[in-house]
Tab-separated table of C-alpha atoms in Angstrom:
chain	number	residue	atom	x	y	z
A	285	MET	CA	10.726	-0.974	5.997
A	286	THR	CA	10.184	0.612	9.386
A	287	SER	CA	6.717	0.179	10.819
A	288	LYS	CA	4.437	3.182	10.963
A	289	LEU	CA	1.516	1.954	13.007
A	290	GLY	CA	3.462	0.809	16.007
A	291	GLY	CA	6.811	-0.625	16.987
A	292	ASN	CA	9.362	0.278	19.651
A	293	ARG	CA	8.557	3.685	21.101
A	294	GLN	CA	11.866	4.010	22.923
A	295	LYS	CA	13.837	3.607	19.720
A	296	GLN	CA	11.704	6.273	18.073
A	297	GLN	CA	12.304	8.644	20.967
A	298	ASN	CA	16.050	8.069	20.808
A	299	LYS	CA	16.363	9.436	17.290
A	300	THR	CA	18.258	12.689	17.549
A	301	ALA	CA	16.894	16.108	16.737
A	302	ASN	CA	19.883	16.681	14.505
A	303	LYS	CA	18.915	13.746	12.320
A	304	SER	CA	15.346	15.022	12.038
A	305	LYS	CA	16.467	18.525	11.184
A	306	SER	CA	18.886	17.206	8.604
A	307	ALA	CA	16.174	15.148	6.924
A	308	SER	CA	13.692	18.015	6.901
A	309	SER	CA	16.216	20.493	5.543
A	310	GLN	CA	17.047	18.356	2.543
A	311	LYS	CA	15.455	19.615	-0.646
A	312	SER	CA	14.160	17.437	-3.412
A	313	ASP	CA	14.003	18.415	-7.062
A	314	SER	CA	11.900	15.363	-7.893
A	315	ALA	CA	8.972	15.331	-10.274
A	316	VAL	CA	6.674	14.513	-7.343
A	317	VAL	CA	7.660	17.649	-5.431
A	318	ALA	CA	7.158	19.663	-8.618
A	319	LYS	CA	3.611	18.298	-8.869
A	320	ILE	CA	2.904	19.143	-5.229
A	321	LYS	CA	4.106	22.707	-5.680
A	322	GLN	CA	1.500	23.183	-8.412
A	323	ILE	CA	-1.437	22.295	-6.138
A	324	ALA	CA	-3.533	25.343	-5.280
A	325	PRO	CA	-4.736	25.885	-1.685
A	326	GLU	CA	-8.317	25.768	-2.970
A	327	THR	CA	-7.715	22.274	-4.333
A	328	LEU	CA	-6.513	21.067	-0.952
A	329	LYS	CA	-9.672	22.438	0.654
A	330	GLU	CA	-11.779	20.528	-1.875
A	331	CYS	CA	-10.151	17.309	-0.618
A	332	SER	CA	-11.183	17.971	2.986
A	333	HIS	CA	-13.000	15.283	4.953
A	334	THR	CA	-14.170	15.203	8.574
A	335	LEU	CA	-13.389	12.397	10.986
A	336	PRO	CA	-16.190	12.736	13.542
A	337	ALA	CA	-15.517	12.786	17.258
A	338	ASP	CA	-15.810	9.365	18.915
A	339	SER	CA	-14.539	7.491	15.834
A	340	ASP	CA	-12.470	4.379	16.575
A	341	TYR	CA	-9.263	3.256	14.864
A	342	TYR	CA	-6.559	0.670	15.559
A	343	ARG	CA	-2.899	0.919	16.488
A	344	LEU	CA	-0.463	-1.889	17.271
A	345	GLN	CA	2.668	-1.250	19.318
A	346	SER	CA	5.342	-3.075	21.275
A	347	GLU	CA	4.906	-2.878	25.062
A	348	SER	CA	1.927	-1.391	26.915
A	349	HIS	CA	3.365	2.052	27.757
A	350	GLY	CA	1.131	2.435	30.781
A	351	GLY	CA	-2.026	1.465	28.938
A	352	SER	CA	-1.698	4.102	26.210
A	353	ASN	CA	-1.658	3.317	22.498
A	354	VAL	CA	-1.301	7.001	21.618
A	355	PHE	CA	2.141	8.274	20.668
A	356	PHE	CA	2.936	11.134	18.284
A	357	ASN	CA	6.502	10.516	17.147
A	358	GLN	CA	8.407	13.781	16.661
A	359	ALA	CA	11.370	12.060	15.000
A	360	GLY	CA	10.596	9.370	12.444
A	361	SER	CA	12.604	10.670	9.486
A	362	ASP	CA	12.114	7.226	7.907
A	363	CYS	CA	8.295	7.359	8.159
A	364	ARG	CA	6.179	8.261	5.160
A	365	PHE	CA	4.181	11.272	6.327
A	366	ASN	CA	6.155	12.517	9.340
A	367	LEU	CA	6.836	16.252	9.257
A	368	VAL	CA	10.360	15.941	10.732
A	369	ASP	CA	10.216	19.575	11.844
A	370	GLY	CA	11.471	18.827	15.356
A	371	LYS	CA	8.244	19.874	17.071
A	372	THR	CA	5.238	18.151	15.485
A	373	GLY	CA	4.669	14.443	15.978
A	374	ALA	CA	2.917	11.969	13.712
A	375	MET	CA	0.838	8.915	14.564
A	376	TYR	CA	-0.466	6.292	12.140
A	377	LEU	CA	-3.805	4.517	12.547
A	378	ALA	CA	-5.545	1.687	10.714
A	379	THR	CA	-9.223	1.016	10.094
A	380	SER	CA	-8.900	-2.661	11.017
A	381	PRO	CA	-6.707	-4.670	13.400
A	382	GLU	CA	-5.600	-6.823	10.464
A	383	THR	CA	-4.139	-3.850	8.601
A	384	ALA	CA	-2.462	-2.637	11.797
A	385	MET	CA	-0.774	-6.036	12.121
A	386	LYS	CA	0.239	-6.228	8.467
A	387	GLU	CA	1.822	-2.769	8.632
A	388	VAL	CA	3.837	-3.618	11.747
A	389	PHE	CA	4.831	-7.200	10.942
A	390	GLN	CA	5.504	-6.995	7.206
A	391	ASN	CA	8.934	-8.395	6.307
A	392	LYS	CA	9.486	-9.644	9.878
A	393	SER	CA	10.331	-13.168	10.987
A	394	LEU	CA	8.266	-14.029	14.046
A	395	ILE	CA	8.047	-16.781	16.602
A	396	GLU	CA	4.908	-17.218	18.671
A	397	SER	CA	6.454	-15.833	21.857
A	398	ASP	CA	7.245	-12.564	20.043
A	399	LEU	CA	3.531	-11.818	19.886
A	400	ASP	CA	3.305	-11.588	23.687
A	401	GLY	CA	5.187	-8.287	23.615
A	402	TYR	CA	2.708	-6.484	21.355
A	403	TYR	CA	-0.413	-4.580	22.351
A	404	MET	CA	-3.403	-3.731	20.181
A	405	GLY	CA	-5.336	-0.605	21.048
A	406	ILE	CA	-8.445	1.236	19.964
A	407	VAL	CA	-7.690	4.929	19.549
A	408	THR	CA	-10.729	7.221	19.635
A	409	THR	CA	-11.003	10.766	18.307
A	410	GLU	CA	-11.960	13.307	20.982
A	411	ARG	CA	-13.120	15.984	18.538
A	412	ASP	CA	-13.945	16.373	14.861
A	413	LEU	CA	-10.726	16.194	12.838
A	414	THR	CA	-10.138	17.763	9.436
A	415	ILE	CA	-8.427	15.256	7.169
A	416	LEU	CA	-7.176	15.452	3.601
A	417	ARG	CA	-8.461	12.499	1.605
A	418	SER	CA	-5.667	11.368	-0.703
A	419	SER	CA	-8.026	9.664	-3.158
A	420	ASP	CA	-9.635	13.052	-3.824
A	421	LEU	CA	-6.218	14.665	-4.201
A	422	ILE	CA	-5.177	12.073	-6.784
A	423	ARG	CA	-8.405	12.560	-8.713
A	424	LYS	CA	-8.100	16.362	-8.769
A	425	THR	CA	-4.359	16.705	-9.489
A	426	SER	CA	-1.524	15.146	-11.485
A	427	LEU	CA	-0.380	13.116	-8.467
A	428	THR	CA	-0.636	9.343	-8.787
A	429	LEU	CA	-1.074	6.567	-6.257
A	430	HIS	CA	2.569	5.665	-6.800
A	431	ASP	CA	3.567	9.209	-5.830
A	432	LEU	CA	1.882	8.732	-2.445
A	433	THR	CA	3.239	5.241	-1.813
A	434	THR	CA	6.797	5.855	-3.024
A	435	SER	CA	9.634	4.928	-0.691
A	436	VAL	CA	11.263	8.328	-1.352
A	437	ARG	CA	10.568	9.957	2.015
A	438	GLN	CA	11.589	13.444	0.873
A	439	ASP	CA	8.624	13.411	-1.520
A	440	THR	CA	5.947	12.107	0.835
A	441	GLN	CA	7.150	14.200	3.773
A	442	TYR	CA	7.098	17.309	1.602
A	443	LEU	CA	3.437	16.604	0.828
A	444	ALA	CA	2.756	16.083	4.542
A	445	ARG	CA	4.247	19.467	5.399
A	446	VAL	CA	2.184	21.182	2.699
A	447	VAL	CA	-1.017	19.548	3.963
A	448	HIS	CA	-0.236	20.337	7.596
A	449	HIS	CA	0.613	23.953	6.738
A	450	ALA	CA	-2.808	24.216	5.067
A	451	GLY	CA	-4.440	23.559	8.449
A	452	PHE	CA	-5.296	19.862	8.243
A	453	ASP	CA	-5.124	17.572	11.286
A	454	GLY	CA	-3.947	14.677	9.136
A	455	MET	CA	-4.357	12.646	5.961
A	456	GLU	CA	-6.197	9.549	4.835
A	457	TYR	CA	-4.149	7.296	2.558
A	458	PRO	CA	-4.246	3.668	1.341
A	459	SER	CA	-2.132	1.062	3.052
A	460	ASN	CA	0.340	-0.294	0.530
A	461	VAL	CA	0.134	-3.743	2.140
A	462	THR	CA	-3.669	-4.196	2.334
A	463	THR	CA	-5.014	-1.168	0.352
A	464	GLU	CA	-7.388	-0.412	3.253
A	465	PRO	CA	-7.663	3.224	4.406
A	466	CYS	CA	-5.138	4.371	6.997
A	467	PHE	CA	-4.644	7.730	8.675
A	468	VAL	CA	-1.724	9.852	9.754
A	469	LEU	CA	-2.472	12.497	12.389
A	470	TRP	CA	-0.213	15.357	13.511
A	471	HIS	CA	0.024	16.863	16.984
A	472	GLY	CA	2.542	18.925	18.928
A	473	ASP	CA	2.122	16.854	22.102
A	474	PRO	CA	3.311	13.208	22.016
A	475	SER	CA	0.299	12.294	24.197
A	476	GLY	CA	-2.190	13.656	21.644
A	477	LYS	CA	-4.007	15.588	24.365
A	478	GLY	CA	-7.351	16.934	23.181
A	479	MET	CA	-7.228	15.072	19.864
A	480	VAL	CA	-7.302	11.320	20.535
A	481	LYS	CA	-7.328	8.905	23.454
A	482	THR	CA	-6.882	5.187	24.095
A	483	SER	CA	-10.290	3.579	24.589
A	484	GLN	CA	-9.140	-0.016	24.813
A	485	GLN	CA	-5.868	-1.914	25.022
A	486	SER	CA	-4.973	-5.560	25.389
A	487	LYS	CA	-2.126	-7.909	24.613
A	488	LEU	CA	-2.280	-8.907	20.975
A	489	THR	CA	-2.540	-12.560	21.932
A	490	ASP	CA	-5.633	-11.751	24.029
A	491	TRP	CA	-7.327	-9.558	21.415
A	492	ASP	CA	-10.905	-10.602	20.627
A	493	PHE	CA	-11.001	-10.821	16.835
A	494	SER	CA	-14.462	-10.761	15.276
A	495	ASN	CA	-13.931	-14.086	13.508
A	496	GLY	CA	-12.874	-15.797	16.731
A	497	LYS	CA	-9.525	-16.898	15.296
A	498	GLU	CA	-6.203	-16.795	17.096
A	499	VAL	CA	-3.764	-14.069	16.142
A	500	ALA	CA	-1.087	-16.474	14.873
A	501	ASP	CA	-3.580	-18.106	12.502
A	502	ILE	CA	-4.679	-14.722	11.156
A	503	LEU	CA	-1.077	-13.679	10.566
A	504	VAL	CA	-0.161	-16.904	8.768
A	505	PHE	CA	-3.291	-17.773	6.797
A	506	GLU	CA	-4.849	-14.362	6.145
A	507	LEU	CA	-1.919	-11.948	6.092
A	508	GLY	CA	0.871	-14.139	4.722
A	509	ILE	CA	3.205	-13.484	7.666
A	510	SER	CA	5.330	-16.362	8.918
A	511	VAL	CA	5.009	-17.265	12.607
A	512	GLU	CA	7.152	-20.141	13.832
A	513	GLU	CA	6.447	-22.196	16.924
A	514	ASP	CA	8.827	-21.739	19.874
């Protein structure tokens, strides 16, 4: 599974517009899309939640990219809530550094030196953001948690486009590897100008975790991710 909360930015940028357009133009006749089509605009509004300005979230990425942990990927046809419309980018954020790591490193084989190439950042909202809370949407509609965590990207991306078209800045959804809340935000500028900024960045191996543990120990003993010695 391709990481959503970080990874190689250059590879994301190299995805062609034709691939994105092809993915977005595909239509799905799935039961999930049928459920989404039945959701009234008023119901979406009832699921609205505000992320206040100056709220902090976490994003892990490979390389420092000039000290910025903000990147709205306009391709990403393999990412759950990307719009793949060729003009609007998506960025995924976690509410803890542990979830950010689990999302990026799940199903990867790591050696300790690999960790030196990753950077953890705190991304801060610059204004109040209007978010759709998926737990409210599940409670108020026939959608299920499985519908939101399915690997069928046509279904989840269709929901993302509906939510974005309704005027939301993003969505809150549960991580399917830790169950903690995560967020997807949408923006037309890859830099996220006026929406979010990088407040802090450091190499993952230098990150100051609240429990004082080293990153390799957290990955192995708390997140179940194998890290081999060099």
